[in-house]
C-alpha cells in the first residue's frame, strides 16, 4: 500500500509539474499572470481529439500512432496561439500585472466559449492508444502505463528545457532578458523577440500538458479551470523565476497531498496542502528557491 | 484635492440615494404584482401566441448537460405547434441562459414571469438552480417543470418534477445490488447536496436491509485525481461502488479506475448521473460493464420511444443521443400541453388542477402525474453499459412506481427528511 501511495504521489507530482511547467516560463520567468494558461491546455487537449478523429477516419490501421503525432502538434498549435496572444495583447501589458490578469482572464473566457461553439458543450472522448493500456505489476502494486508515460514525458520535457535554456544561444538570451532586461537590451538582444518566443514556448508546453491529460481526465471547454489554480500554486511555491523550484514544488505537493488524502479525505487534503503552502510562504515569501539578484526591480 | 474629493462623495451619495429609491420603487412594483397575483400568472392572451420560458445553462460548466434539454423542449414545442398549437394558439418559446450560476437562474425566472408573462417555465438541472427558482415561482404563482432526477425531500406547489425522486432511482437500485451483487458498499460522491443526501438515504437503507458501508469518500466538484481513492477501493475490496459523482469528475474516475486494472467483474460501479450523453464524453470503452439506474434509456423498447429517438436524431444530427433527463424534459412539455387542453385554460391554478392524475404515454412508457406531490409515477430501470455506448436493460420495476419524495413509506427513512 505504501508503494502504491508513493507511486500515486510521484504520479500526481508529475501531473502538477506538467501543468505548471509552461507557467513557470510565462509567469515564473516573464512575470505575466496568464489566466488563460488553462485554456492553452484545453487547446492542446482538443488538438489531440481532432488528430485522433482524423487518424480514426483516414488511417484506421495505424490509429494507435495518433498520440505520437498529437504531442508535437499540440505544442505547435498552442505555441502559435500563445505567440499571437503575446504579439497582439500581452506585450502591451508587461509590468502591469493586474491589467494582464484581467485581460488574460477575458481571453480565457473567449477561448472557452470558442471551444463550445466549435466542439459543442458536452465533453468529447479521446480513446487512449492501446499500447498505453494496462500496467506493470510490481511488489503487489499496479503501475499504470499511462501514469508512467506522463512521468517519463515530464522528465524528458524538463531535460530538454534545461538543455535549451543552458546550452543554446536562444535559451541563454531568455535567461539574460529575465535576469536583467535593460542590460540585455543594451548588449544588443532583441528583447521583444525574446519575449514573444518565450511566451510561445510556455504556451506550447501548456498544450503538451493538455495533450497528456487526455489520458487521465475529461476533455471539455472548461478543463482549463480545473488545473489553473494548481499550476499557479506550484510555481509560486517553487519560487518565481526558478525552474528547479517548480520541480521541487510539484513533487512536494504531489507526495504530501496523496499521503494526507490517504489518511483523511480528498477535500481535507486540499485544505491541508493549502494551509501548509500559506504557512511556508509566510516563512519564505519567495518560495523554495529564489533568484539571487543585484538588480533592484 | 479636497474639494474634488467632496464632489465625488456628493456624487456617490446622490447615486446611492437614487439606487435605493429605485430598489424601493421596484419592490413596490413587486408588491403590487403580488397583490394581483391572479393577473400576473395569466399568460399573454393578446394575439394568437402563448409564451413559455425555457431556462437552462447554455454557458458555463452545466452547459454540458443542459443544452440538450433545451433542444428536446424546443422539439416538443415544435411538435405541438405542428399539430395546431394549444387552445388555438401557437407556443412561442422564450429561451434564457442560466449560465450555470444560481442567482442568475432566480433573476431570469423572475424576468420570464414578470416581464415576458410566460404561461410556464421549463428549466433547471442542478438542485441549486431549482432551489434558486423555487421562491420566485412561488411568489409569482408561476409554474416550473423540473426534468432531472434529484435527492427528493421537496414538493413545491408551483413545481412539477418530471425526473425521478430517490424512491424511483436510488432505493430500488440499492435493493437490487444487495440481491444481485453483494453486501459491501463503497460510497463515492461529489461534495455537495445531492450526493450527501443520497448517501444518507443509502446508509439508512443498508442498515435496514443488511448491507454494509465500508468506505465513504467525497471529492470537490471537478476533482481530477482519483489515484488515492482508487487505492482505498483496492484495499477494502467492496462488492459495489455506489457512484454519485457529478460532471467531469466521472471521466477522470472511470479512466483511472480502468488503468488501475479494476474491471466491472472485480467491483461493480453503479452510477446515478451517467446517462448516454455522458457516456459519449467519457468513452464507452472505459465504462463498458458498469451499471446505471434511470427511468429511461435510448434503447427502451416502446413505439413512442422509437419515434422520439428518430425525430431527435433527424433534427439535431445522427451522432446525438437521447437520455433520461432529455426524455423527461421532452415529456414535461407534452404533459403541460395535455394539462392545458384538459383545463381549457393557461391559468396556473387551473392547469395544476387538471394535471393531477393525468396519464401520458411517454417514450419511457406510461407516466402519471401524482396530484399530491406533483411528481411522476415512473418505471425504474437498471442498465449495463455496452461497448457501443448504449444500455442493455438488466431489470425494470415492471410498472410505474409511485413517487415518494419524503420516503414516508419506508420505516427506515424516519428522521431523514428533517
XYZ file of C-alpha atoms in Angstrom, chain A residues 19 23 41-42 48 51 54 65 67 94 98 131 133 156-157 167 178 181 198 203 210-211 213 216 224 229 245 257 272:
29
model
C 0.597 21.689 -15.927
C 3.501 28.653 -16.469
C -4.003 23.333 -22.150
C -7.544 22.942 -23.416
C -5.322 15.688 -29.589
C -5.912 14.336 -34.567
C -8.515 12.288 -38.261
C 0.028 6.204 -33.573
C -0.657 10.137 -29.897
C 4.238 43.887 -19.264
C -3.324 43.493 -12.672
C -0.222 0.498 -26.260
C -3.488 0.212 -21.722
C 12.025 14.442 -20.813
C 10.498 17.919 -21.111
C 23.227 25.278 -23.691
C 14.650 37.592 -17.478
C 16.069 43.270 -19.326
C 9.481 32.650 -24.572
C 2.155 28.200 -24.194
C -3.355 19.286 -22.257
C -2.468 16.541 -24.702
C -4.014 14.897 -19.641
C -6.399 10.648 -17.415
C -8.572 24.745 -18.086
C -5.110 27.119 -9.552
C 11.902 25.190 -7.675
C -1.359 15.608 -0.794
C -4.225 20.939 4.488
